[in-house]
mmCIF file of C-alpha atoms in Angstrom:
data_model
loop_
_atom_site.group_PDB
_atom_site.id
_atom_site.type_symbol
_atom_site.label_atom_id
_atom_site.label_comp_id
_atom_site.label_asym_id
_atom_site.label_seq_id
_atom_site.Cartn_x
_atom_site.Cartn_y
_atom_site.Cartn_z
ATOM 1 C CA ASP D 1 -10.336 -10.213 12.435
ATOM 2 C CA VAL D 2 -9.150 -7.493 10.127
ATOM 3 C CA VAL D 3 -11.920 -6.642 7.682
ATOM 4 C CA MET D 4 -10.816 -5.632 4.190
ATOM 5 C CA THR D 5 -13.414 -3.477 2.447
ATOM 6 C CA GLN D 6 -12.857 -3.481 -1.273
ATOM 7 C CA THR D 7 -14.580 -1.161 -3.749
ATOM 8 C CA PRO D 8 -16.082 -1.151 -6.273
ATOM 9 C CA VAL D 9 -17.647 -4.593 -6.473
ATOM 10 C CA SER D 10 -17.418 -4.445 -10.259
ATOM 11 C CA LEU D 11 -15.774 -2.221 -12.807
ATOM 12 C CA SER D 12 -16.434 -1.918 -16.535
ATOM 13 C CA VAL D 13 -13.515 -0.360 -18.386
ATOM 14 C CA ALA D 14 -12.701 0.117 -22.062
ATOM 15 C CA ILE D 15 -9.388 -1.096 -23.443
ATOM 16 C CA GLY D 16 -6.724 1.550 -22.980
ATOM 17 C CA GLN D 17 -8.556 3.321 -20.191
ATOM 18 C CA PRO D 18 -7.387 3.466 -16.565
ATOM 19 C CA ALA D 19 -8.892 1.559 -13.670
ATOM 20 C CA SER D 20 -8.634 1.963 -9.919
ATOM 21 C CA ILE D 21 -9.612 -0.310 -7.037
ATOM 22 C CA SER D 22 -9.694 0.656 -3.380
ATOM 23 C CA CYS D 23 -9.101 -1.504 -0.338
ATOM 24 C CA LYS D 24 -9.586 -0.243 3.204
ATOM 25 C CA SER D 25 -8.642 -2.201 6.285
ATOM 26 C CA SER D 26 -10.332 -2.061 9.686
ATOM 27 C CA GLN D 27 -6.938 -1.833 11.408
ATOM 28 C CA SER D 28 -3.555 -0.474 10.488
ATOM 29 C CA LEU D 29 -1.559 -2.893 8.368
ATOM 30 C CA VAL D 30 1.813 -1.599 9.527
ATOM 31 C CA GLY D 31 3.536 -4.534 11.188
ATOM 32 C CA THR D 32 5.957 -4.591 14.093
ATOM 33 C CA SER D 33 8.794 -4.716 11.546
ATOM 34 C CA GLY D 34 7.552 -1.468 10.042
ATOM 35 C CA LYS D 35 6.538 -3.300 6.874
ATOM 36 C CA THR D 36 3.007 -3.248 5.485
ATOM 37 C CA TYR D 37 1.906 -6.649 4.236
ATOM 38 C CA LEU D 38 -0.699 -5.705 1.678
ATOM 39 C CA ASN D 39 -0.920 -7.714 -1.539
ATOM 40 C CA TRP D 40 -3.020 -7.508 -4.687
ATOM 41 C CA LEU D 41 -4.036 -10.657 -6.536
ATOM 42 C CA LEU D 42 -5.784 -11.311 -9.838
ATOM 43 C CA GLN D 43 -7.900 -14.371 -10.455
ATOM 44 C CA ARG D 44 -8.623 -14.845 -14.126
ATOM 45 C CA PRO D 45 -11.624 -16.994 -15.077
ATOM 46 C CA GLY D 46 -10.951 -20.647 -14.378
ATOM 47 C CA GLN D 47 -7.511 -20.016 -12.870
ATOM 48 C CA SER D 48 -5.889 -19.847 -9.461
ATOM 49 C CA PRO D 49 -5.241 -16.407 -8.024
ATOM 50 C CA LYS D 50 -1.961 -14.824 -8.999
ATOM 51 C CA ARG D 51 -0.115 -12.247 -6.956
ATOM 52 C CA LEU D 52 0.565 -8.977 -8.760
ATOM 53 C CA ILE D 53 1.815 -6.707 -5.997
ATOM 54 C CA TYR D 54 3.234 -7.246 -2.522
ATOM 55 C CA LEU D 55 4.288 -4.908 0.289
ATOM 56 C CA VAL D 56 1.785 -2.315 -1.010
ATOM 57 C CA SER D 57 3.683 -1.306 -4.136
ATOM 58 C CA LYS D 58 6.248 -3.912 -5.208
ATOM 59 C CA LEU D 59 5.476 -5.573 -8.534
ATOM 60 C CA ASP D 60 5.964 -9.311 -8.806
ATOM 61 C CA SER D 61 8.278 -10.569 -11.503
ATOM 62 C CA GLY D 62 6.720 -10.413 -14.946
ATOM 63 C CA ILE D 63 3.935 -8.033 -13.950
ATOM 64 C CA PRO D 64 3.767 -5.086 -16.356
ATOM 65 C CA ASP D 65 4.343 -1.626 -14.993
ATOM 66 C CA ARG D 66 0.818 -0.675 -16.081
ATOM 67 C CA PHE D 67 -0.025 -1.968 -12.622
ATOM 68 C CA SER D 68 0.806 0.073 -9.551
ATOM 69 C CA GLY D 69 -0.031 -0.083 -5.880
ATOM 70 C CA SER D 70 -0.068 2.665 -3.301
ATOM 71 C CA GLY D 71 -1.343 3.524 0.135
ATOM 72 C CA SER D 72 -0.523 3.305 3.807
ATOM 73 C CA GLU D 73 -1.937 2.360 7.180
ATOM 74 C CA THR D 74 -5.535 1.442 6.311
ATOM 75 C CA ASP D 75 -6.098 2.841 2.842
ATOM 76 C CA PHE D 76 -4.739 1.199 -0.310
ATOM 77 C CA THR D 77 -5.236 1.476 -4.062
ATOM 78 C CA LEU D 78 -4.462 -0.654 -7.102
ATOM 79 C CA LYS D 79 -4.254 1.240 -10.375
ATOM 80 C CA ILE D 80 -4.044 -0.001 -13.935
ATOM 81 C CA SER D 81 -2.864 2.808 -16.176
ATOM 82 C CA ARG D 82 -4.192 1.318 -19.405
ATOM 83 C CA VAL D 83 -6.431 -1.718 -19.232
ATOM 84 C CA GLU D 84 -5.738 -4.581 -21.640
ATOM 85 C CA ALA D 85 -7.925 -7.568 -22.485
ATOM 86 C CA ASP D 86 -5.682 -9.848 -20.414
ATOM 87 C CA ASP D 87 -6.523 -7.849 -17.285
ATOM 88 C CA LEU D 88 -10.081 -9.092 -16.926
ATOM 89 C CA GLY D 89 -10.915 -11.145 -13.901
ATOM 90 C CA VAL D 90 -11.428 -10.602 -10.184
ATOM 91 C CA TYR D 91 -8.956 -8.561 -8.167
ATOM 92 C CA TYR D 92 -8.475 -9.206 -4.470
ATOM 93 C CA CYS D 93 -6.548 -7.414 -1.798
ATOM 94 C CA LEU D 94 -4.964 -9.632 0.861
ATOM 95 C CA GLN D 95 -3.452 -8.456 4.122
ATOM 96 C CA GLY D 96 -0.806 -10.537 5.850
ATOM 97 C CA THR D 97 0.133 -8.276 8.740
ATOM 98 C CA HIS D 98 -2.447 -9.849 11.036
ATOM 99 C CA PHE D 99 -4.126 -13.228 10.536
ATOM 100 C CA PRO D 100 -4.576 -13.067 6.741
ATOM 101 C CA THR D 101 -7.835 -11.835 5.301
ATOM 102 C CA PHE D 102 -9.012 -11.050 1.783
ATOM 103 C CA GLY D 103 -11.136 -8.310 0.380
ATOM 104 C CA ALA D 104 -14.384 -9.466 -1.229
ATOM 105 C CA GLY D 105 -13.069 -8.904 -4.724
ATOM 106 C CA THR D 106 -13.593 -6.513 -7.634
ATOM 107 C CA LYS D 107 -14.672 -7.934 -10.964
ATOM 108 C CA LEU D 108 -13.054 -6.128 -13.887
ATOM 109 C CA GLU D 109 -15.015 -6.416 -17.093
ATOM 110 C CA LEU D 110 -14.291 -4.938 -20.459
ATOM 111 C CA LYS D 111 -16.658 -2.297 -21.758
ATOM 112 C CA GLN S 1 10.451 -23.005 -10.786
ATOM 113 C CA VAL S 2 8.214 -23.089 -7.739
ATOM 114 C CA GLN S 3 5.213 -25.392 -8.130
ATOM 115 C CA LEU S 4 2.464 -26.501 -5.802
ATOM 116 C CA GLN S 5 0.689 -29.587 -7.128
ATOM 117 C CA GLN S 6 -2.582 -30.438 -5.433
ATOM 118 C CA SER S 7 -4.408 -33.747 -5.372
ATOM 119 C CA GLY S 8 -7.446 -34.375 -7.501
ATOM 120 C CA ALA S 9 -11.111 -33.665 -7.047
ATOM 121 C CA GLU S 10 -12.983 -35.391 -4.232
ATOM 122 C CA LEU S 11 -16.594 -36.501 -3.991
ATOM 123 C CA ALA S 12 -17.487 -37.200 -0.370
ATOM 124 C CA LYS S 13 -20.574 -38.095 1.606
ATOM 125 C CA PRO S 14 -21.905 -35.927 4.429
ATOM 126 C CA GLY S 15 -20.283 -36.794 7.734
ATOM 127 C CA SER S 16 -17.127 -38.198 6.148
ATOM 128 C CA SER S 17 -13.616 -36.729 5.891
ATOM 129 C CA VAL S 18 -11.260 -35.929 3.045
ATOM 130 C CA LYS S 19 -7.532 -35.275 3.008
ATOM 131 C CA ILE S 20 -6.115 -33.010 0.306
ATOM 132 C CA SER S 21 -2.417 -32.876 -0.510
ATOM 133 C CA CYS S 22 -0.189 -30.111 -1.818
ATOM 134 C CA LYS S 23 3.229 -31.208 -3.084
ATOM 135 C CA ALA S 24 5.830 -28.473 -3.323
ATOM 136 C CA SER S 25 8.773 -28.400 -5.693
ATOM 137 C CA GLY S 26 11.332 -25.945 -7.004
ATOM 138 C CA TYR S 27 12.339 -24.525 -3.639
ATOM 139 C CA THR S 28 13.370 -25.551 -0.142
ATOM 140 C CA PHE S 29 10.110 -26.742 1.385
ATOM 141 C CA THR S 30 10.760 -25.289 4.819
ATOM 142 C CA SER S 31 11.495 -21.812 3.418
ATOM 143 C CA TYR S 32 7.808 -20.891 3.276
ATOM 144 C CA TYR S 33 4.778 -21.533 5.404
ATOM 145 C CA ILE S 34 1.874 -23.119 3.506
ATOM 146 C CA SER S 35 -1.601 -21.615 3.666
ATOM 147 C CA TRP S 36 -4.956 -23.098 2.772
ATOM 148 C CA ILE S 37 -7.794 -21.061 1.272
ATOM 149 C CA LYS S 38 -11.440 -21.888 0.531
ATOM 150 C CA GLN S 39 -13.386 -20.585 -2.448
ATOM 151 C CA THR S 40 -17.033 -21.446 -2.876
ATOM 152 C CA THR S 41 -18.572 -21.331 -6.342
ATOM 153 C CA GLY S 42 -18.782 -17.770 -7.569
ATOM 154 C CA GLN S 43 -17.666 -16.473 -4.188
ATOM 155 C CA GLY S 44 -14.549 -14.884 -2.820
ATOM 156 C CA LEU S 45 -11.572 -16.269 -0.979
ATOM 157 C CA GLU S 46 -11.562 -17.321 2.666
ATOM 158 C CA TYR S 47 -8.417 -18.040 4.671
ATOM 159 C CA ILE S 48 -8.529 -21.372 6.508
ATOM 160 C CA GLY S 49 -5.126 -21.292 8.172
ATOM 161 C CA TYR S 50 -1.446 -21.846 7.703
ATOM 162 C CA ILE S 51 1.275 -24.211 8.834
ATOM 163 C CA ASN S 52 4.917 -23.676 9.632
ATOM 164 C CA THR S 53 6.501 -26.255 7.336
ATOM 165 C CA GLY S 54 9.590 -26.484 9.545
ATOM 166 C CA SER S 55 8.036 -26.936 12.977
ATOM 167 C CA GLY S 56 4.529 -28.099 12.063
ATOM 168 C CA GLY S 57 3.035 -25.279 14.104
ATOM 169 C CA THR S 58 -0.369 -24.119 12.896
ATOM 170 C CA ASN S 59 -2.634 -21.102 13.029
ATOM 171 C CA TYR S 60 -6.309 -21.428 12.118
ATOM 172 C CA ASN S 61 -9.139 -19.092 11.297
ATOM 173 C CA GLU S 62 -11.501 -19.526 14.260
ATOM 174 C CA LYS S 63 -14.242 -20.478 11.812
ATOM 175 C CA PHE S 64 -12.316 -23.560 10.687
ATOM 176 C CA LYS S 65 -11.086 -24.850 14.032
ATOM 177 C CA GLY S 66 -12.396 -28.381 14.382
ATOM 178 C CA LYS S 67 -13.142 -28.519 10.662
ATOM 179 C CA ALA S 68 -9.656 -28.383 9.135
ATOM 180 C CA THR S 69 -6.442 -30.037 10.283
ATOM 181 C CA LEU S 70 -3.172 -28.999 8.664
ATOM 182 C CA THR S 71 -0.102 -31.226 8.598
ATOM 183 C CA VAL S 72 3.126 -31.579 6.643
ATOM 184 C CA ASP S 73 5.470 -34.349 5.614
ATOM 185 C CA LYS S 74 8.888 -32.756 5.189
ATOM 186 C CA SER S 75 10.345 -35.918 3.702
ATOM 187 C CA SER S 76 8.087 -35.584 0.667
ATOM 188 C CA SER S 77 7.720 -31.762 0.692
ATOM 189 C CA THR S 78 3.986 -32.190 0.976
ATOM 190 C CA ALA S 79 1.384 -30.321 2.974
ATOM 191 C CA PHE S 80 -1.982 -31.823 3.812
ATOM 192 C CA MET S 81 -5.363 -30.525 4.862
ATOM 193 C CA GLN S 82 -7.965 -32.851 6.332
ATOM 194 C CA LEU S 83 -11.564 -31.690 6.407
ATOM 195 C CA SER S 84 -13.805 -33.577 8.801
ATOM 196 C CA SER S 85 -17.517 -34.003 9.474
ATOM 197 C CA LEU S 86 -18.263 -32.792 5.981
ATOM 198 C CA THR S 87 -21.497 -31.007 5.131
ATOM 199 C CA PRO S 88 -22.707 -29.564 1.815
ATOM 200 C CA ASP S 89 -21.405 -26.165 3.014
ATOM 201 C CA ASP S 90 -17.889 -27.576 2.730
ATOM 202 C CA SER S 91 -18.300 -28.017 -1.029
ATOM 203 C CA ALA S 92 -15.749 -25.644 -2.534
ATOM 204 C CA VAL S 93 -12.432 -25.318 -4.296
ATOM 205 C CA TYR S 94 -9.570 -25.455 -1.836
ATOM 206 C CA TYR S 95 -6.220 -23.903 -2.647
ATOM 207 C CA CYS S 96 -2.838 -24.236 -1.037
ATOM 208 C CA ALA S 97 -0.421 -21.333 -1.382
ATOM 209 C CA VAL S 98 2.842 -20.220 0.087
ATOM 210 C CA THR S 99 1.888 -17.763 2.787
ATOM 211 C CA THR S 100 3.370 -14.777 1.011
ATOM 212 C CA GLY S 101 0.754 -15.394 -1.684
ATOM 213 C CA ALA S 102 3.421 -15.603 -4.369
ATOM 214 C CA TYR S 103 2.648 -19.154 -5.447
ATOM 215 C CA TRP S 104 -0.602 -21.073 -5.548
ATOM 216 C CA GLY S 105 -1.666 -24.619 -6.281
ATOM 217 C CA GLN S 106 -4.182 -25.327 -9.011
ATOM 218 C CA GLY S 107 -7.004 -25.938 -6.534
ATOM 219 C CA THR S 108 -8.878 -29.067 -5.460
ATOM 220 C CA LEU S 109 -12.634 -29.305 -5.889
ATOM 221 C CA VAL S 110 -14.392 -30.963 -2.973
ATOM 222 C CA THR S 111 -18.037 -31.879 -3.485
ATOM 223 C CA VAL S 112 -20.072 -33.095 -0.541
ATOM 224 C CA SER S 113 -23.193 -34.932 -1.572
ATOM 225 C CA SER S 114 -25.141 -37.997 -0.569
#
């Protein structure tokens, strides 16, 4: 199985400040098609997860451009340029190149 | 719009089985595979497996082979997951999602207790 190591486990950020979450995979996530199937999801309290970013850096419809994704091969990052109150929750990375696996999650709290 | 509507909460006894449904709407059912994901209370997300909604072919996490059985009914655009030989460790919220992760059901709480 591909292990997704996500850091930090938790993050306390003030409104308007940036945040960054790392996700490292135990194998390359570049698929045979040349695409990298790395997603970022947000699960707000009491809700289902919601996809924010797919294919490393593509924003889903309706996701503000405060969110950005980057990385390649085994090393990926989600950045929020200016945290807002609506951003709190648990962020997960999810790889779909191999049998899908999730990172353990990063809880974003407001300072 | 795309929606995945899951069946309601289940209370089951140890050793029994439950079958959860996930009804899709707003898109052509066979356009996406359907995945199933387990989330225990306060814990992260664990992939159970996915099903090809066109062919019925499945792929399971080794951990859930023998525990979960995935099926579909194309006529009703519904995917199903049966969990068998239930133990308290199977108590969790179970989600269905299209395999791209773009759309998720609301989750079904399964509680296993005598």
